[in-house]
PDB file of C-alpha atoms in Angstrom:
ATOM      1  CA  GLY A 270       3.025   7.566 -13.078  1.00 72.00           C
ATOM      2  CA  GLN A 271       1.038   6.473 -10.635  1.00 83.00           C
ATOM      3  CA  ASN A 272      -1.175   7.363  -8.568  1.00 90.00           C
ATOM      4  CA  ILE A 273      -3.684   6.716  -5.655  1.00 95.00           C
ATOM      5  CA  ASP A 274      -5.919   9.243  -4.769  1.00 96.00           C
ATOM      6  CA  GLN A 275      -8.067   8.765  -0.921  1.00 97.00           C
ATOM      7  CA  PRO A 276      -9.922  11.682   1.244  1.00 97.00           C
ATOM      8  CA  THR A 277      -7.191  12.543   4.053  1.00 95.00           C
ATOM      9  CA  GLU A 278      -9.753  12.055   6.699  1.00 97.00           C
ATOM     10  CA  MET A 279     -13.189  11.002   7.744  1.00 98.00           C
ATOM     11  CA  THR A 280     -15.296  11.265  10.743  1.00 98.00           C
ATOM     12  CA  ALA A 281     -18.144   9.541  10.898  1.00 97.00           C
ATOM     13  CA  THR A 282     -20.545   7.976  14.064  1.00 97.00           C
ATOM     14  CA  GLU A 283     -20.731   4.838  15.856  1.00 97.00           C
ATOM     15  CA  GLY A 284     -23.370   2.505  14.696  1.00 97.00           C
ATOM     16  CA  ALA A 285     -23.588   4.223  10.948  1.00 98.00           C
ATOM     17  CA  ILE A 286     -21.943   3.309   7.349  1.00 98.00           C
ATOM     18  CA  VAL A 287     -18.790   5.004   6.028  1.00 98.00           C
ATOM     19  CA  GLN A 288     -17.661   4.658   2.838  1.00 98.00           C
ATOM     20  CA  ILE A 289     -14.365   5.502   1.806  1.00 98.00           C
ATOM     21  CA  ASN A 290     -13.281   6.202  -2.008  1.00 98.00           C
ATOM     22  CA  CYS A 291     -10.336   5.396  -3.718  1.00 98.00           C
ATOM     23  CA  THR A 292      -8.993   6.188  -7.063  1.00 98.00           C
ATOM     24  CA  TYR A 293      -6.338   5.295  -9.009  1.00 97.00           C
ATOM     25  CA  GLN A 294      -4.032   5.670 -12.189  1.00 95.00           C
ATOM     26  CA  THR A 295      -1.471   3.380 -12.712  1.00 92.00           C
ATOM     27  CA  SER A 296       0.475   1.771 -14.947  1.00 88.00           C
ATOM     28  CA  GLY A 297       0.007  -1.679 -14.055  1.00 87.00           C
ATOM     29  CA  PHE A 298      -2.795  -3.314 -12.229  1.00 92.00           C
ATOM     30  CA  ASN A 299      -2.557  -6.707  -9.913  1.00 92.00           C
ATOM     31  CA  GLY A 300      -5.656  -6.422  -8.068  1.00 94.00           C
ATOM     32  CA  LEU A 301      -6.809  -3.481  -5.417  1.00 96.00           C
ATOM     33  CA  PHE A 302      -6.327  -3.984  -1.884  1.00 95.00           C
ATOM     34  CA  TRP A 303      -7.761  -2.309   1.415  1.00 97.00           C
ATOM     35  CA  TYR A 304      -5.867  -2.740   4.638  1.00 96.00           C
ATOM     36  CA  GLN A 305      -6.468  -1.362   7.750  1.00 97.00           C
ATOM     37  CA  GLN A 306      -3.786   0.423  10.435  1.00 96.00           C
ATOM     38  CA  HIS A 307      -4.375   1.840  13.378  1.00 95.00           C
ATOM     39  CA  ALA A 308      -1.747   4.168  14.814  1.00 91.00           C
ATOM     40  CA  GLY A 309       1.694   2.413  16.465  1.00 89.00           C
ATOM     41  CA  GLU A 310       0.793  -0.836  14.676  1.00 93.00           C
ATOM     42  CA  ALA A 311       1.416  -2.597  11.326  1.00 93.00           C
ATOM     43  CA  PRO A 312      -1.310  -2.638   8.641  1.00 94.00           C
ATOM     44  CA  THR A 313      -3.475  -5.181   8.595  1.00 93.00           C
ATOM     45  CA  PHE A 314      -5.278  -7.225   5.581  1.00 92.00           C
ATOM     46  CA  LEU A 315      -8.930  -6.197   4.966  1.00 95.00           C
ATOM     47  CA  SER A 316      -9.704  -6.897   1.316  1.00 94.00           C
ATOM     48  CA  TYR A 317      -8.364  -7.583  -2.645  1.00 93.00           C
ATOM     49  CA  ASN A 318     -10.315  -7.026  -5.403  1.00 95.00           C
ATOM     50  CA  VAL A 319      -9.467  -8.352  -8.618  1.00 94.00           C
ATOM     51  CA  LEU A 320     -12.583  -8.503 -10.947  1.00 95.00           C
ATOM     52  CA  ASP A 321     -15.347  -5.457 -10.954  1.00 97.00           C
ATOM     53  CA  GLY A 322     -18.247  -5.585  -8.402  1.00 97.00           C
ATOM     54  CA  LEU A 323     -18.521  -6.132  -4.418  1.00 97.00           C
ATOM     55  CA  GLU A 324     -16.947  -8.285  -2.071  1.00 94.00           C
ATOM     56  CA  GLU A 325     -18.165  -8.833   1.099  1.00 94.00           C
ATOM     57  CA  LYS A 326     -16.693  -9.589   3.963  1.00 90.00           C
ATOM     58  CA  GLY A 327     -18.741  -9.524   7.286  1.00 94.00           C
ATOM     59  CA  ARG A 328     -19.318  -6.169   8.234  1.00 96.00           C
ATOM     60  CA  PHE A 329     -16.669  -4.362   5.278  1.00 97.00           C
ATOM     61  CA  SER A 330     -17.352  -4.214   1.435  1.00 97.00           C
ATOM     62  CA  SER A 331     -15.148  -3.693  -1.225  1.00 98.00           C
ATOM     63  CA  PHE A 332     -16.004  -2.781  -4.434  1.00 98.00           C
ATOM     64  CA  LEU A 333     -14.040  -2.259  -7.459  1.00 98.00           C
ATOM     65  CA  SER A 334     -14.694  -0.741 -10.926  1.00 98.00           C
ATOM     66  CA  ARG A 335     -11.487  -0.909 -13.257  1.00 96.00           C
ATOM     67  CA  SER A 336     -12.946   0.927 -16.180  1.00 96.00           C
ATOM     68  CA  LYS A 337     -13.354   3.749 -13.789  1.00 96.00           C
ATOM     69  CA  GLY A 338      -9.860   3.131 -11.554  1.00 96.00           C
ATOM     70  CA  TYR A 339     -11.831   3.433  -8.505  1.00 97.00           C
ATOM     71  CA  SER A 340     -13.002   1.605  -5.427  1.00 98.00           C
ATOM     72  CA  TYR A 341     -14.667   1.961  -2.219  1.00 98.00           C
ATOM     73  CA  LEU A 342     -15.014  -0.053   1.269  1.00 98.00           C
ATOM     74  CA  LEU A 343     -17.826  -0.068   2.818  1.00 98.00           C
ATOM     75  CA  LEU A 344     -17.990   0.157   6.802  1.00 98.00           C
ATOM     76  CA  LYS A 345     -21.258  -0.967   8.058  1.00 97.00           C
ATOM     77  CA  GLU A 346     -22.056  -0.952  11.983  1.00 97.00           C
ATOM     78  CA  LEU A 347     -19.106   1.204  12.751  1.00 98.00           C
ATOM     79  CA  GLN A 348     -17.469   0.713  15.975  1.00 97.00           C
ATOM     80  CA  MET A 349     -15.228   2.585  18.150  1.00 97.00           C
ATOM     81  CA  LYS A 350     -12.571   0.019  17.597  1.00 96.00           C
ATOM     82  CA  ASP A 351     -12.763   0.513  13.539  1.00 97.00           C
ATOM     83  CA  SER A 352     -10.963   3.770  14.380  1.00 97.00           C
ATOM     84  CA  ALA A 353      -7.933   4.029  12.420  1.00 97.00           C
ATOM     85  CA  SER A 354      -6.409   4.351   8.973  1.00 97.00           C
ATOM     86  CA  TYR A 355      -7.753   2.610   5.873  1.00 98.00           C
ATOM     87  CA  LEU A 356      -5.032   2.471   3.228  1.00 96.00           C
ATOM     88  CA  CYS A 357      -5.810   1.594  -0.396  1.00 97.00           C
ATOM     89  CA  ALA A 358      -3.329  -0.026  -2.476  1.00 95.00           C
ATOM     90  CA  VAL A 359      -2.624  -1.233  -5.987  1.00 95.00           C
ATOM     91  CA  GLY A 360      -0.866  -4.152  -7.105  1.00 92.00           C
ATOM     92  CA  GLY A 361       1.437  -3.660  -9.064  1.00 87.00           C
ATOM     93  CA  SER A 362       4.879  -5.444 -10.895  1.00 83.00           C
ATOM     94  CA  ASN A 363       6.859  -7.558  -8.776  1.00 80.00           C
ATOM     95  CA  TYR A 364       3.972  -8.065  -6.536  1.00 83.00           C
ATOM     96  CA  GLN A 365       4.342  -4.841  -4.739  1.00 88.00           C
ATOM     97  CA  LEU A 366       2.126  -2.191  -3.713  1.00 91.00           C
ATOM     98  CA  ILE A 367       1.251   0.943  -5.189  1.00 91.00           C
ATOM     99  CA  TRP A 368       0.278   2.643  -1.442  1.00 93.00           C
ATOM    100  CA  GLY A 369      -2.408   5.791  -1.123  1.00 93.00           C
ATOM    101  CA  ALA A 370      -1.223   7.999   2.162  1.00 92.00           C
ATOM    102  CA  GLY A 371      -4.730   6.536   3.456  1.00 95.00           C
ATOM    103  CA  THR A 372      -7.796   7.693   4.819  1.00 97.00           C
ATOM    104  CA  LYS A 373      -8.019   8.304   8.997  1.00 97.00           C
ATOM    105  CA  LEU A 374     -10.870   7.643   9.985  1.00 98.00           C
ATOM    106  CA  ILE A 375     -12.865   8.762  13.477  1.00 98.00           C
ATOM    107  CA  ILE A 376     -15.922   7.048  14.965  1.00 98.00           C
ATOM    108  CA  LYS A 377     -17.609   9.737  16.998  1.00 96.00           C
ATOM    109  CA  PRO A 378     -20.439   8.279  19.993  1.00 94.00           C
TER     110      PRO A 378
ATOM    111  CA  GLY B  17      -1.908 -19.015   9.080  1.00 67.00           C
ATOM    112  CA  ALA B  18       0.733 -16.304   7.338  1.00 85.00           C
ATOM    113  CA  VAL B  19       2.304 -15.409  10.379  1.00 92.00           C
ATOM    114  CA  VAL B  20       5.265 -12.425  10.205  1.00 95.00           C
ATOM    115  CA  SER B  21       7.166 -11.700  13.355  1.00 96.00           C
ATOM    116  CA  GLN B  22      10.118  -8.621  13.925  1.00 97.00           C
ATOM    117  CA  HIS B  23      12.450  -8.636  16.302  1.00 96.00           C
ATOM    118  CA  PRO B  24      12.958  -6.587  17.768  1.00 97.00           C
ATOM    119  CA  SER B  25       9.812  -5.218  18.245  1.00 96.00           C
ATOM    120  CA  TRP B  26      11.834  -1.535  19.964  1.00 95.00           C
ATOM    121  CA  VAL B  27      15.028  -0.663  20.028  1.00 96.00           C
ATOM    122  CA  ILE B  28      17.005   2.776  21.374  1.00 96.00           C
ATOM    123  CA  CYS B  29      20.420   3.201  20.224  1.00 95.00           C
ATOM    124  CA  LYS B  30      23.511   5.833  20.058  1.00 96.00           C
ATOM    125  CA  SER B  31      24.587   7.671  16.934  1.00 97.00           C
ATOM    126  CA  GLY B  32      26.869   6.079  15.492  1.00 96.00           C
ATOM    127  CA  THR B  33      25.909   2.269  16.026  1.00 96.00           C
ATOM    128  CA  SER B  34      24.288  -0.558  13.890  1.00 97.00           C
ATOM    129  CA  VAL B  35      21.374  -1.928  14.236  1.00 97.00           C
ATOM    130  CA  LYS B  36      19.987  -4.628  12.734  1.00 97.00           C
ATOM    131  CA  ILE B  37      16.121  -5.678  12.288  1.00 97.00           C
ATOM    132  CA  GLU B  38      14.939  -9.487  11.550  1.00 97.00           C
ATOM    133  CA  CYS B  39      11.486 -10.718   9.686  1.00 96.00           C
ATOM    134  CA  ARG B  40      10.421 -14.057   9.433  1.00 96.00           C
ATOM    135  CA  SER B  41       7.602 -15.736   7.647  1.00 94.00           C
ATOM    136  CA  LEU B  42       6.592 -18.272  10.294  1.00 94.00           C
ATOM    137  CA  ASP B  43       4.709 -20.076   8.726  1.00 91.00           C
ATOM    138  CA  PHE B  44       5.272 -19.805   5.059  1.00 92.00           C
ATOM    139  CA  GLN B  45       7.694 -19.269   2.307  1.00 92.00           C
ATOM    140  CA  ALA B  46       8.443 -15.679   1.139  1.00 91.00           C
ATOM    141  CA  THR B  47      10.540 -15.180  -2.378  1.00 85.00           C
ATOM    142  CA  THR B  48       9.724 -11.826  -1.626  1.00 92.00           C
ATOM    143  CA  MET B  49       9.887  -9.437   1.339  1.00 94.00           C
ATOM    144  CA  PHE B  50       9.636  -5.808   1.310  1.00 95.00           C
ATOM    145  CA  TRP B  51      11.003  -2.901   3.918  1.00 97.00           C
ATOM    146  CA  TYR B  52       8.992  -0.251   4.851  1.00 96.00           C
ATOM    147  CA  ARG B  53       9.566   2.895   7.026  1.00 96.00           C
ATOM    148  CA  GLN B  54       7.326   5.019   8.627  1.00 93.00           C
ATOM    149  CA  PHE B  55       7.230   8.424  10.099  1.00 91.00           C
ATOM    150  CA  PRO B  56       4.784   9.617  12.593  1.00 86.00           C
ATOM    151  CA  LYS B  57       1.290  10.847  10.918  1.00 82.00           C
ATOM    152  CA  GLN B  58       2.729   9.904   7.898  1.00 85.00           C
ATOM    153  CA  SER B  59       2.175   7.551   5.037  1.00 85.00           C
ATOM    154  CA  LEU B  60       3.508   3.863   4.664  1.00 90.00           C
ATOM    155  CA  MET B  61       7.301   4.487   2.707  1.00 92.00           C
ATOM    156  CA  LEU B  62       8.884   1.678   0.524  1.00 94.00           C
ATOM    157  CA  MET B  63      12.819   1.204   0.557  1.00 96.00           C
ATOM    158  CA  ALA B  64      13.214  -1.469  -0.496  1.00 95.00           C
ATOM    159  CA  THR B  65      12.157  -5.363  -2.384  1.00 94.00           C
ATOM    160  CA  SER B  66      13.598  -7.956  -0.838  1.00 91.00           C
ATOM    161  CA  ASN B  67      14.439 -10.863  -3.325  1.00 88.00           C
ATOM    162  CA  GLU B  68      16.077 -14.358  -1.806  1.00 86.00           C
ATOM    163  CA  GLY B  69      19.074 -15.410  -2.937  1.00 84.00           C
ATOM    164  CA  SER B  70      19.563 -12.209  -4.618  1.00 86.00           C
ATOM    165  CA  LYS B  71      20.564  -8.039  -4.747  1.00 89.00           C
ATOM    166  CA  ALA B  72      17.695  -6.008  -3.145  1.00 92.00           C
ATOM    167  CA  THR B  73      16.014  -3.425  -4.952  1.00 94.00           C
ATOM    168  CA  TYR B  74      16.355  -0.152  -3.433  1.00 96.00           C
ATOM    169  CA  GLU B  75      13.693   3.155  -3.872  1.00 94.00           C
ATOM    170  CA  GLN B  76      14.801   5.892  -5.146  1.00 93.00           C
ATOM    171  CA  GLY B  77      16.989   8.048  -2.401  1.00 93.00           C
ATOM    172  CA  VAL B  78      17.498   5.042   0.270  1.00 95.00           C
ATOM    173  CA  GLU B  79      20.973   3.834   0.560  1.00 94.00           C
ATOM    174  CA  LYS B  80      21.817   1.058  -0.114  1.00 93.00           C
ATOM    175  CA  ASP B  81      24.718   1.419   1.715  1.00 95.00           C
ATOM    176  CA  LYS B  82      23.635   2.908   5.387  1.00 96.00           C
ATOM    177  CA  PHE B  83      20.230   0.198   4.865  1.00 97.00           C
ATOM    178  CA  LEU B  84      21.954  -3.353   4.369  1.00 96.00           C
ATOM    179  CA  ILE B  85      19.488  -5.578   3.678  1.00 94.00           C
ATOM    180  CA  ASN B  86      20.482  -9.756   3.394  1.00 92.00           C
ATOM    181  CA  HIS B  87      17.799 -12.037   2.646  1.00 90.00           C
ATOM    182  CA  ALA B  88      19.632 -15.446   3.338  1.00 84.00           C
ATOM    183  CA  SER B  89      16.737 -18.117   3.328  1.00 90.00           C
ATOM    184  CA  LEU B  90      13.037 -18.349   2.276  1.00 91.00           C
ATOM    185  CA  THR B  91      11.972 -17.412   5.650  1.00 93.00           C
ATOM    186  CA  LEU B  92      14.206 -14.313   6.752  1.00 94.00           C
ATOM    187  CA  SER B  93      15.543 -11.175   5.791  1.00 95.00           C
ATOM    188  CA  THR B  94      17.329  -8.653   7.871  1.00 95.00           C
ATOM    189  CA  LEU B  95      17.604  -4.519   7.515  1.00 97.00           C
ATOM    190  CA  THR B  96      20.785  -3.509   9.050  1.00 97.00           C
ATOM    191  CA  VAL B  97      20.766   0.127   9.439  1.00 97.00           C
ATOM    192  CA  THR B  98      24.176   1.194   9.072  1.00 97.00           C
ATOM    193  CA  SER B  99      25.564   4.324  11.603  1.00 96.00           C
ATOM    194  CA  ALA B 100      22.561   5.008  12.803  1.00 96.00           C
ATOM    195  CA  HIS B 101      21.470   9.112  13.349  1.00 96.00           C
ATOM    196  CA  PRO B 102      18.977  10.282  14.971  1.00 96.00           C
ATOM    197  CA  GLU B 103      17.212  11.389  11.465  1.00 95.00           C
ATOM    198  CA  ASP B 104      17.132   7.113  10.928  1.00 96.00           C
ATOM    199  CA  SER B 105      14.617   6.959  14.301  1.00 96.00           C
ATOM    200  CA  SER B 106      10.953   5.740  12.221  1.00 96.00           C
ATOM    201  CA  PHE B 107       9.037   2.855  13.230  1.00 96.00           C
ATOM    202  CA  TYR B 108      10.571   0.364  10.132  1.00 97.00           C
ATOM    203  CA  ILE B 109       8.039  -2.805   8.811  1.00 97.00           C
ATOM    204  CA  CYS B 110       8.494  -5.783   6.771  1.00 97.00           C
ATOM    205  CA  SER B 111       6.229  -7.994   4.556  1.00 96.00           C
ATOM    206  CA  ALA B 112       6.282 -10.941   3.111  1.00 94.00           C
ATOM    207  CA  ARG B 113       4.264 -12.036  -0.325  1.00 91.00           C
ATOM    208  CA  ASP B 114       4.046 -15.987   0.185  1.00 89.00           C
ATOM    209  CA  ILE B 115       5.299 -18.026  -2.698  1.00 85.00           C
ATOM    210  CA  ALA B 116       2.662 -20.463  -2.933  1.00 85.00           C
ATOM    211  CA  VAL B 117       0.653 -17.230  -3.380  1.00 80.00           C
ATOM    212  CA  ASP B 118       0.302 -15.766  -6.815  1.00 76.00           C
ATOM    213  CA  TYR B 119      -0.578 -12.138  -6.330  1.00 77.00           C
ATOM    214  CA  ASN B 120       0.515  -9.016  -4.323  1.00 80.00           C
ATOM    215  CA  GLU B 121      -1.091  -9.831  -1.384  1.00 87.00           C
ATOM    216  CA  GLN B 122       1.784  -8.574   1.732  1.00 90.00           C
ATOM    217  CA  PHE B 123       1.538  -9.728   5.284  1.00 93.00           C
ATOM    218  CA  PHE B 124       3.263  -7.298   7.476  1.00 95.00           C
ATOM    219  CA  GLY B 125       4.951  -7.620  10.280  1.00 96.00           C
ATOM    220  CA  PRO B 126       4.069  -5.702  13.794  1.00 95.00           C
ATOM    221  CA  GLY B 127       7.316  -2.687  13.130  1.00 96.00           C
ATOM    222  CA  THR B 128      10.045  -2.286  14.929  1.00 97.00           C
ATOM    223  CA  ARG B 129      10.240   1.270  16.224  1.00 96.00           C
ATOM    224  CA  LEU B 130      13.945   2.566  15.946  1.00 97.00           C
ATOM    225  CA  THR B 131      14.847   5.224  18.248  1.00 96.00           C
ATOM    226  CA  VAL B 132      18.242   7.197  17.751  1.00 96.00           C
ATOM    227  CA  LEU B 133      19.483   9.422  20.947  1.00 95.00           C
TER     228      LEU B 133
END
């Protein structure tokens, strides 16, 4: 079967660092994606990992370990506007994305 | 680049009417588009995969006769909700895959909020 797990909700403080973990068990693997979704809006692309290791993009970094079926999204220097849901997704067959349920991140001042 | 538009952004209709939602890739070609539905505080639910020039592939539990999908060109897919009922009220989001890119990244439209009275 297909299974993607991520925490339901996390809370962090403005200016701090937060790591959102994602574990997956899927029948196929065509990359690991992270998307950000603000309430009432569509998801926007954050990062893509297909090889093991860390991909850094500004304040956001994403890590992948294919052997462990594990990824994390690291957000640094948190800002209030980072309050959103963060969706982990695995690329499946037919170019589909298999979605996790999302992690709601709450930033407190 | 990689912009996807959806129209309308919101619609209110009476029960029993049909509603058409358009999804367009503005600066790239998309042989594959995806239609999602999202209820409040829930995750994205894939409804169907839309393939240009062929029939859409529907996910289990999604009625193909109720949710009609047409992908007539490389830049346009439409979703028609037929005989809409209040339980169809939801946030409908389309996404598209760039034909020139050989991996699974999807570019999302802004979504259409449907309210059925």
